[in-house]
Amino acid sequence: MPESGQRTTRGHITGTPPAVPTSTARRAGLLVTLVLGGLTALPPLSMDMYLPALPEVTRSLAAPAATVQLTLTACLAGMALGQLAVGPMSDKWGRRRPLLAGMAVYVLATAACAFAPGAELLIAFRLLQGLAGAAGIVIARAVVRDLYDGVEMARFFSTLMLISGVAPIIAPLIGGQILRITDWRGVFHVLAVIGLLLTLVVWRFLHETLPPERRQEGGVGAALRTMRGLLADRVFTGYMLTGGLAFAALFAYISASPFVVQEIYGASPQTFSLLFGLNSIGLVAVGQINGKLLVGRVSLDKALGAGLAVILLASTALLLMTAGAFGEVGLVPVAAGLFVLMSAMGLAMPNTNAQALMRTPHAAGSASALLGTSSFLIGAVASPLVGIAGERTAVPMAVVQLSCAVAALASFLLLCRPHRPPTP
């Protein structure tokens, strides 16, 4: 293996390299972009590829549907909590070692899911899978913060959204095709192979981006103090809450849309899949407009504010339509409102991440962990509320979305204070 004088090839470093200067890291090429996109896409693949198999898992393991649903909850909880642990670890030991360790555990946990003999063990393995998979989410964001700053970082987050945004679109389709040739355990076999390949690519091509002189010292106590310091930063906390609440509005859509579109408005599963895909494409497309056209020409706060305003207007229109303010409305107006709301997330999500991380170059891993965990936790709280009035009304979904939109805009205006000069 080469020593410290390793050569650089097309923006990545051969062998197992040491930390490199930011000037070298900035030349990260397309391959590194795809690797980071793959890391952020793996968690949605882990969640959504498994969805078509839920009825078969219930029959195979002779478990109640509610118990099998806990396999989704366990994975989501693992992703939320795992980020709190991995983020500070990456600030202390660098990005590569925690990431490779997390990916290795992910592969083993996913393989264990494929051989789980009962629902209880499957839930436990899914929790471990989520905990380990969180490494990819949090460290990918931290690596972007290591490599980029300002508008370049916002552009890169928009590029990541293009890659990772495709995952929720294709994951259920991949899962459905896998079930045509094998059973539900085959889904986890495929995920384990994907995880293994991504681990090998990370080991081979993703260099260390946090030099030793920029790493944090100390143990758990120091990590907690770092996070407490981040939360004491009013502006960082404002962007964190803004992004988390916007994500909750998105999560409310994901949770409620299957029964809203199919049970209330009578659409077929194929129509639902088409609408879900179109909404995801809208989110990705606006994210690209943000990264390619707006960033550098319009301030990040203005783009973020515009996205939040559109989310607020769309959620208001959805509430009026679902509550009957315009009489009986069909699927098309409601689907249009959901499309506008989802597309506006392409302005809100990358810009909140960029603005929050720009304030935290000294603790990008911990900051990334707080951003990710808050989004998952707020989304997990909002998600069950969409069904509080039963499956025959879409009003709770619209109420949750509007409430989250109002709270996100309030957090942005009151805590981030974009109308005032920036504070140090």
Short mmCIF file of C-alpha atoms in Angstrom, two decimals, residues 49-397:
data_model
loop_
_atom_site.label_atom_id
_atom_site.label_comp_id
_atom_site.label_asym_id
_atom_site.label_seq_id
_atom_site.Cartn_x
_atom_site.Cartn_y
_atom_site.Cartn_z
CA MET A 49 -37.63 -1.83 -0.89
CA TYR A 50 -39.12 -3.75 2.02
CA LEU A 51 -42.60 -2.19 1.82
CA PRO A 52 -44.11 -4.50 -0.86
CA ALA A 53 -43.03 -7.52 1.22
CA LEU A 54 -44.91 -6.60 4.42
CA PRO A 55 -47.98 -8.82 3.76
CA GLU A 56 -45.73 -11.78 2.92
CA VAL A 57 -43.65 -11.23 6.08
CA THR A 58 -46.85 -11.30 8.14
CA ARG A 59 -47.81 -14.66 6.66
CA SER A 60 -44.32 -16.12 6.69
CA LEU A 61 -43.59 -15.34 10.33
CA ALA A 62 -47.18 -15.88 11.50
CA ALA A 63 -47.07 -12.49 13.22
CA PRO A 64 -49.76 -9.81 13.56
CA ALA A 65 -49.56 -6.96 11.07
CA ALA A 66 -49.01 -4.49 13.92
CA THR A 67 -45.95 -6.45 15.04
CA VAL A 68 -44.52 -6.56 11.53
CA GLN A 69 -45.07 -2.80 11.24
CA LEU A 70 -42.65 -2.45 14.15
CA THR A 71 -39.87 -3.59 11.82
CA LEU A 72 -40.31 -0.26 9.99
CA THR A 73 -40.47 1.72 13.23
CA ALA A 74 -37.34 0.00 14.55
CA CYS A 75 -35.36 0.82 11.42
CA LEU A 76 -36.51 4.46 11.48
CA ALA A 77 -35.70 4.80 15.20
CA GLY A 78 -32.28 3.28 14.60
CA MET A 79 -31.54 5.79 11.85
CA ALA A 80 -32.52 8.66 14.15
CA LEU A 81 -30.57 7.54 17.20
CA GLY A 82 -27.57 6.22 15.29
CA GLN A 83 -26.80 9.66 13.93
CA LEU A 84 -26.35 11.04 17.44
CA ALA A 85 -23.62 8.48 18.09
CA VAL A 86 -21.87 8.45 14.71
CA GLY A 87 -21.71 12.23 14.24
CA PRO A 88 -19.49 12.96 17.27
CA MET A 89 -17.44 9.84 16.52
CA SER A 90 -16.63 11.19 13.07
CA ASP A 91 -15.57 14.53 14.56
CA LYS A 92 -13.16 12.71 16.89
CA TRP A 93 -11.75 9.92 14.70
CA GLY A 94 -12.28 11.26 11.19
CA ARG A 95 -14.88 10.32 8.61
CA ARG A 96 -13.53 7.08 7.12
CA ARG A 97 -13.20 4.81 10.15
CA PRO A 98 -16.69 5.36 11.62
CA LEU A 99 -18.20 5.17 8.14
CA LEU A 100 -16.49 1.90 7.23
CA ALA A 101 -17.35 0.41 10.63
CA GLY A 102 -20.99 1.46 10.26
CA MET A 103 -21.20 0.05 6.73
CA ALA A 104 -19.70 -3.27 7.85
CA VAL A 105 -22.25 -3.58 10.66
CA TYR A 106 -25.01 -2.61 8.21
CA VAL A 107 -24.08 -5.46 5.89
CA LEU A 108 -24.02 -7.98 8.75
CA ALA A 109 -27.32 -6.73 10.22
CA THR A 110 -29.01 -6.81 6.83
CA ALA A 111 -27.83 -10.36 6.20
CA ALA A 112 -29.12 -11.31 9.65
CA CYS A 113 -32.55 -9.89 8.71
CA ALA A 114 -32.66 -12.32 5.80
CA PHE A 115 -32.30 -15.27 8.17
CA ALA A 116 -34.45 -14.01 11.06
CA PRO A 117 -36.61 -16.92 12.28
CA GLY A 118 -39.24 -14.76 13.97
CA ALA A 119 -40.69 -11.26 14.10
CA GLU A 120 -38.98 -10.35 17.37
CA LEU A 121 -35.49 -11.04 16.02
CA LEU A 122 -36.36 -9.30 12.75
CA ILE A 123 -37.31 -6.19 14.72
CA ALA A 124 -34.02 -6.34 16.63
CA PHE A 125 -31.97 -6.78 13.44
CA ARG A 126 -33.86 -3.96 11.74
CA LEU A 127 -33.04 -1.68 14.68
CA LEU A 128 -29.35 -2.58 14.30
CA GLN A 129 -29.61 -2.07 10.55
CA GLY A 130 -30.97 1.44 11.10
CA LEU A 131 -28.34 2.29 13.72
CA ALA A 132 -25.55 1.25 11.37
CA GLY A 133 -27.11 2.75 8.25
CA ALA A 134 -27.23 6.13 9.99
CA ALA A 135 -23.46 6.36 9.47
CA GLY A 136 -23.96 6.93 5.77
CA ILE A 137 -26.48 9.74 6.25
CA VAL A 138 -24.60 11.75 8.85
CA ILE A 139 -21.09 11.30 7.49
CA ALA A 140 -22.10 12.10 3.91
CA ARG A 141 -23.36 15.51 5.09
CA ALA A 142 -20.23 16.01 7.20
CA VAL A 143 -17.99 15.20 4.22
CA VAL A 144 -19.83 17.79 2.13
CA ARG A 145 -19.18 20.34 4.90
CA ASP A 146 -15.51 19.37 4.94
CA LEU A 147 -15.15 19.86 1.20
CA TYR A 148 -17.38 22.83 0.45
CA ASP A 149 -18.59 26.12 1.83
CA GLY A 150 -21.19 28.74 0.98
CA VAL A 151 -22.97 28.45 -2.33
CA GLU A 152 -20.81 25.51 -3.39
CA MET A 153 -22.15 23.52 -0.46
CA ALA A 154 -25.75 24.39 -1.34
CA ARG A 155 -25.13 23.30 -4.93
CA PHE A 156 -23.67 20.00 -3.77
CA PHE A 157 -26.62 19.31 -1.48
CA SER A 158 -28.91 19.88 -4.47
CA THR A 159 -26.85 17.38 -6.46
CA LEU A 160 -27.12 14.85 -3.65
CA MET A 161 -30.88 15.38 -3.67
CA LEU A 162 -30.93 14.40 -7.36
CA ILE A 163 -29.22 11.10 -6.56
CA SER A 164 -30.87 10.24 -3.27
CA GLY A 165 -34.27 11.51 -4.43
CA VAL A 166 -34.45 8.74 -7.02
CA ALA A 167 -34.25 6.07 -4.29
CA PRO A 168 -37.81 6.40 -2.95
CA ILE A 169 -39.11 6.28 -6.52
CA ILE A 170 -37.39 3.08 -7.60
CA ALA A 171 -37.14 1.24 -4.26
CA PRO A 172 -40.71 -0.14 -4.17
CA LEU A 173 -40.41 -1.11 -7.84
CA ILE A 174 -37.16 -2.99 -7.15
CA GLY A 175 -38.72 -4.67 -4.14
CA GLY A 176 -41.73 -5.74 -6.17
CA GLN A 177 -39.55 -7.24 -8.90
CA ILE A 178 -37.46 -9.11 -6.34
CA LEU A 179 -40.64 -10.65 -4.93
CA ARG A 180 -41.48 -11.98 -8.38
CA ILE A 181 -38.47 -14.30 -8.28
CA THR A 182 -37.93 -14.91 -4.56
CA ASP A 183 -39.51 -14.32 -1.15
CA TRP A 184 -39.17 -11.40 1.28
CA ARG A 185 -35.83 -12.66 2.51
CA GLY A 186 -34.42 -12.02 -0.95
CA VAL A 187 -35.01 -8.30 -0.46
CA PHE A 188 -32.54 -8.32 2.42
CA HIS A 189 -30.07 -10.42 0.43
CA VAL A 190 -30.10 -7.74 -2.29
CA LEU A 191 -29.73 -4.95 0.28
CA ALA A 192 -26.79 -6.76 1.86
CA VAL A 193 -25.07 -7.03 -1.53
CA ILE A 194 -25.71 -3.34 -2.23
CA GLY A 195 -24.28 -2.46 1.19
CA LEU A 196 -21.21 -4.63 0.61
CA LEU A 197 -20.50 -3.09 -2.80
CA LEU A 198 -20.92 0.42 -1.41
CA THR A 199 -18.58 -0.42 1.49
CA LEU A 200 -15.90 -1.57 -0.95
CA VAL A 201 -16.31 1.58 -3.04
CA VAL A 202 -16.04 3.77 0.07
CA TRP A 203 -12.90 1.94 1.17
CA ARG A 204 -11.32 2.27 -2.26
CA PHE A 205 -12.28 5.75 -3.39
CA LEU A 206 -13.52 7.99 -0.56
CA HIS A 207 -10.55 9.68 1.08
CA GLU A 208 -10.41 11.11 4.59
CA THR A 209 -11.69 14.70 4.56
CA LEU A 210 -11.12 15.68 8.21
CA PRO A 211 -7.41 16.25 8.96
CA PRO A 212 -6.15 15.35 12.47
CA GLU A 213 -5.64 19.00 13.42
CA ARG A 214 -9.37 19.70 12.92
CA ARG A 215 -10.64 16.76 14.98
CA GLN A 216 -12.39 17.06 18.33
CA GLU A 217 -10.80 15.69 21.48
CA GLY A 218 -12.56 14.06 24.42
CA GLY A 219 -15.16 11.37 24.97
CA VAL A 220 -18.89 11.28 25.51
CA GLY A 221 -18.84 14.30 27.79
CA ALA A 222 -17.04 16.40 25.19
CA ALA A 223 -19.50 15.26 22.51
CA LEU A 224 -22.45 16.25 24.66
CA ARG A 225 -20.87 19.64 25.38
CA THR A 226 -20.34 20.15 21.65
CA MET A 227 -23.98 19.36 20.90
CA ARG A 228 -25.14 21.59 23.74
CA GLY A 229 -23.05 24.39 22.29
CA LEU A 230 -24.59 23.85 18.87
CA LEU A 231 -28.11 23.93 20.29
CA ALA A 232 -27.23 27.13 22.18
CA ASP A 233 -26.56 28.77 18.81
CA ARG A 234 -29.94 30.36 18.11
CA VAL A 235 -29.45 30.53 14.33
CA PHE A 236 -28.25 26.93 14.00
CA THR A 237 -31.19 25.73 16.09
CA GLY A 238 -33.51 27.82 13.93
CA TYR A 239 -32.32 26.17 10.74
CA MET A 240 -32.43 22.74 12.42
CA LEU A 241 -36.07 23.23 13.47
CA THR A 242 -37.00 24.75 10.12
CA GLY A 243 -35.60 21.77 8.25
CA GLY A 244 -37.07 19.24 10.69
CA LEU A 245 -40.56 20.74 10.51
CA ALA A 246 -40.45 20.93 6.71
CA PHE A 247 -39.38 17.28 6.68
CA ALA A 248 -42.34 16.47 8.96
CA ALA A 249 -44.72 17.94 6.37
CA LEU A 250 -43.06 15.69 3.80
CA PHE A 251 -43.33 12.69 6.13
CA ALA A 252 -47.03 13.40 6.68
CA TYR A 253 -47.49 13.13 2.93
CA ILE A 254 -45.57 9.84 2.75
CA SER A 255 -47.59 8.35 5.61
CA ALA A 256 -51.03 9.51 4.48
CA SER A 257 -50.87 9.51 0.69
CA PRO A 258 -51.51 5.76 0.16
CA PHE A 259 -54.96 5.86 1.78
CA VAL A 260 -55.74 9.45 0.70
CA VAL A 261 -55.14 8.68 -2.96
CA GLN A 262 -56.48 5.13 -3.04
CA GLU A 263 -59.11 4.85 -0.31
CA ILE A 264 -60.61 8.35 -0.36
CA TYR A 265 -60.24 9.28 -4.03
CA GLY A 266 -60.50 5.74 -5.42
CA ALA A 267 -57.27 5.67 -7.42
CA SER A 268 -55.66 2.38 -8.36
CA PRO A 269 -52.30 1.29 -6.92
CA GLN A 270 -50.78 2.00 -10.33
CA THR A 271 -52.15 5.55 -10.31
CA PHE A 272 -50.83 6.04 -6.79
CA SER A 273 -47.37 4.83 -7.85
CA LEU A 274 -47.45 7.22 -10.82
CA LEU A 275 -48.42 10.21 -8.65
CA PHE A 276 -45.82 9.28 -6.01
CA GLY A 277 -43.16 9.14 -8.70
CA LEU A 278 -44.23 12.47 -10.23
CA ASN A 279 -44.09 14.18 -6.84
CA SER A 280 -40.63 12.81 -6.20
CA ILE A 281 -39.52 13.99 -9.63
CA GLY A 282 -40.89 17.45 -8.81
CA LEU A 283 -38.84 17.56 -5.61
CA VAL A 284 -35.68 16.50 -7.43
CA ALA A 285 -36.28 18.92 -10.32
CA VAL A 286 -36.76 21.95 -8.06
CA GLY A 287 -33.69 20.87 -6.11
CA GLN A 288 -31.72 21.02 -9.34
CA ILE A 289 -33.15 24.42 -10.22
CA ASN A 290 -32.04 25.56 -6.78
CA GLY A 291 -28.52 24.22 -7.23
CA LYS A 292 -27.96 25.13 -10.86
CA LEU A 293 -29.85 28.40 -11.29
CA LEU A 294 -30.66 30.04 -7.95
CA VAL A 295 -27.60 29.38 -5.78
CA GLY A 296 -25.08 32.12 -6.39
CA ARG A 297 -27.72 34.44 -7.88
CA VAL A 298 -30.22 34.50 -5.02
CA SER A 299 -29.29 34.34 -1.34
CA LEU A 300 -29.86 31.00 0.34
CA ASP A 301 -32.25 32.60 2.84
CA LYS A 302 -34.38 34.08 0.05
CA ALA A 303 -34.60 30.73 -1.74
CA LEU A 304 -35.39 29.01 1.56
CA GLY A 305 -38.04 31.60 2.43
CA ALA A 306 -39.66 31.18 -0.99
CA GLY A 307 -39.79 27.42 -0.53
CA LEU A 308 -41.38 27.75 2.91
CA ALA A 309 -43.94 30.23 1.58
CA VAL A 310 -44.95 27.85 -1.22
CA ILE A 311 -45.24 24.97 1.25
CA LEU A 312 -47.48 27.14 3.43
CA LEU A 313 -49.70 28.12 0.49
CA ALA A 314 -49.94 24.56 -0.81
CA SER A 315 -50.81 23.11 2.60
CA THR A 316 -53.44 25.84 3.10
CA ALA A 317 -55.01 24.99 -0.26
CA LEU A 318 -54.97 21.28 0.63
CA LEU A 319 -56.74 21.94 3.92
CA LEU A 320 -59.42 24.04 2.21
CA MET A 321 -59.97 21.39 -0.46
CA THR A 322 -60.07 18.42 1.89
CA ALA A 323 -62.34 20.25 4.35
CA GLY A 324 -64.90 20.92 1.60
CA ALA A 325 -64.48 24.69 1.35
CA PHE A 326 -64.74 24.39 -2.45
CA GLY A 327 -67.36 21.67 -2.43
CA GLU A 328 -66.55 18.20 -3.69
CA VAL A 329 -63.14 18.15 -5.34
CA GLY A 330 -61.66 15.24 -7.20
CA LEU A 331 -58.22 13.70 -7.16
CA VAL A 332 -56.66 16.06 -9.70
CA PRO A 333 -56.77 19.28 -7.58
CA VAL A 334 -55.58 17.44 -4.47
CA ALA A 335 -52.79 15.74 -6.43
CA ALA A 336 -51.77 19.12 -7.83
CA GLY A 337 -51.58 20.59 -4.32
CA LEU A 338 -49.43 17.67 -3.14
CA PHE A 339 -47.17 18.06 -6.18
CA VAL A 340 -46.60 21.76 -5.43
CA LEU A 341 -45.93 21.04 -1.75
CA MET A 342 -43.47 18.25 -2.53
CA SER A 343 -41.68 20.25 -5.21
CA ALA A 344 -41.14 23.19 -2.83
CA MET A 345 -39.19 20.83 -0.56
CA GLY A 346 -36.46 21.09 -3.20
CA LEU A 347 -35.91 24.68 -2.05
CA ALA A 348 -36.33 24.13 1.67
CA MET A 349 -34.30 21.01 2.43
CA PRO A 350 -30.90 21.64 0.76
CA ASN A 351 -30.78 25.28 1.86
CA THR A 352 -31.56 24.57 5.53
CA ASN A 353 -28.78 21.97 5.60
CA ALA A 354 -26.33 24.32 3.91
CA GLN A 355 -27.11 27.29 6.14
CA ALA A 356 -26.92 25.24 9.34
CA LEU A 357 -23.66 23.50 8.43
CA MET A 358 -21.99 26.72 7.31
CA ARG A 359 -22.08 27.83 10.95
CA THR A 360 -20.40 24.65 12.24
CA PRO A 361 -17.09 23.94 10.46
CA HIS A 362 -15.60 22.97 13.84
CA ALA A 363 -18.16 20.20 14.50
CA ALA A 364 -19.72 19.19 11.19
CA GLY A 365 -20.31 15.61 12.31
CA SER A 366 -22.20 16.58 15.47
CA ALA A 367 -24.14 19.24 13.60
CA SER A 368 -25.07 16.77 10.87
CA ALA A 369 -26.20 14.31 13.54
CA LEU A 370 -28.47 16.88 15.16
CA LEU A 371 -29.94 17.88 11.79
CA GLY A 372 -30.69 14.29 10.84
CA THR A 373 -31.97 13.14 14.21
CA SER A 374 -34.28 16.12 14.65
CA SER A 375 -35.78 15.55 11.19
CA PHE A 376 -36.45 11.87 11.84
CA LEU A 377 -37.84 12.45 15.33
CA ILE A 378 -40.13 15.33 14.34
CA GLY A 379 -41.27 13.34 11.32
CA ALA A 380 -41.92 10.28 13.48
CA VAL A 381 -44.08 12.37 15.84
CA ALA A 382 -46.06 13.95 13.00
CA SER A 383 -46.59 10.75 11.03
CA PRO A 384 -49.16 8.99 13.28
CA LEU A 385 -51.25 12.16 13.55
CA VAL A 386 -52.35 11.96 9.90
CA GLY A 387 -54.62 9.00 10.70
CA ILE A 388 -56.06 10.33 13.94
CA ALA A 389 -59.56 10.76 12.45
CA GLY A 390 -59.60 7.49 10.53
CA GLU A 391 -58.92 6.53 6.93
CA ARG A 392 -61.91 8.27 5.34
CA THR A 393 -60.78 11.87 5.62
CA ALA A 394 -57.68 13.68 4.39
CA VAL A 395 -58.20 16.64 6.72
CA PRO A 396 -55.72 15.42 9.39
CA MET A 397 -52.99 15.13 6.75
#
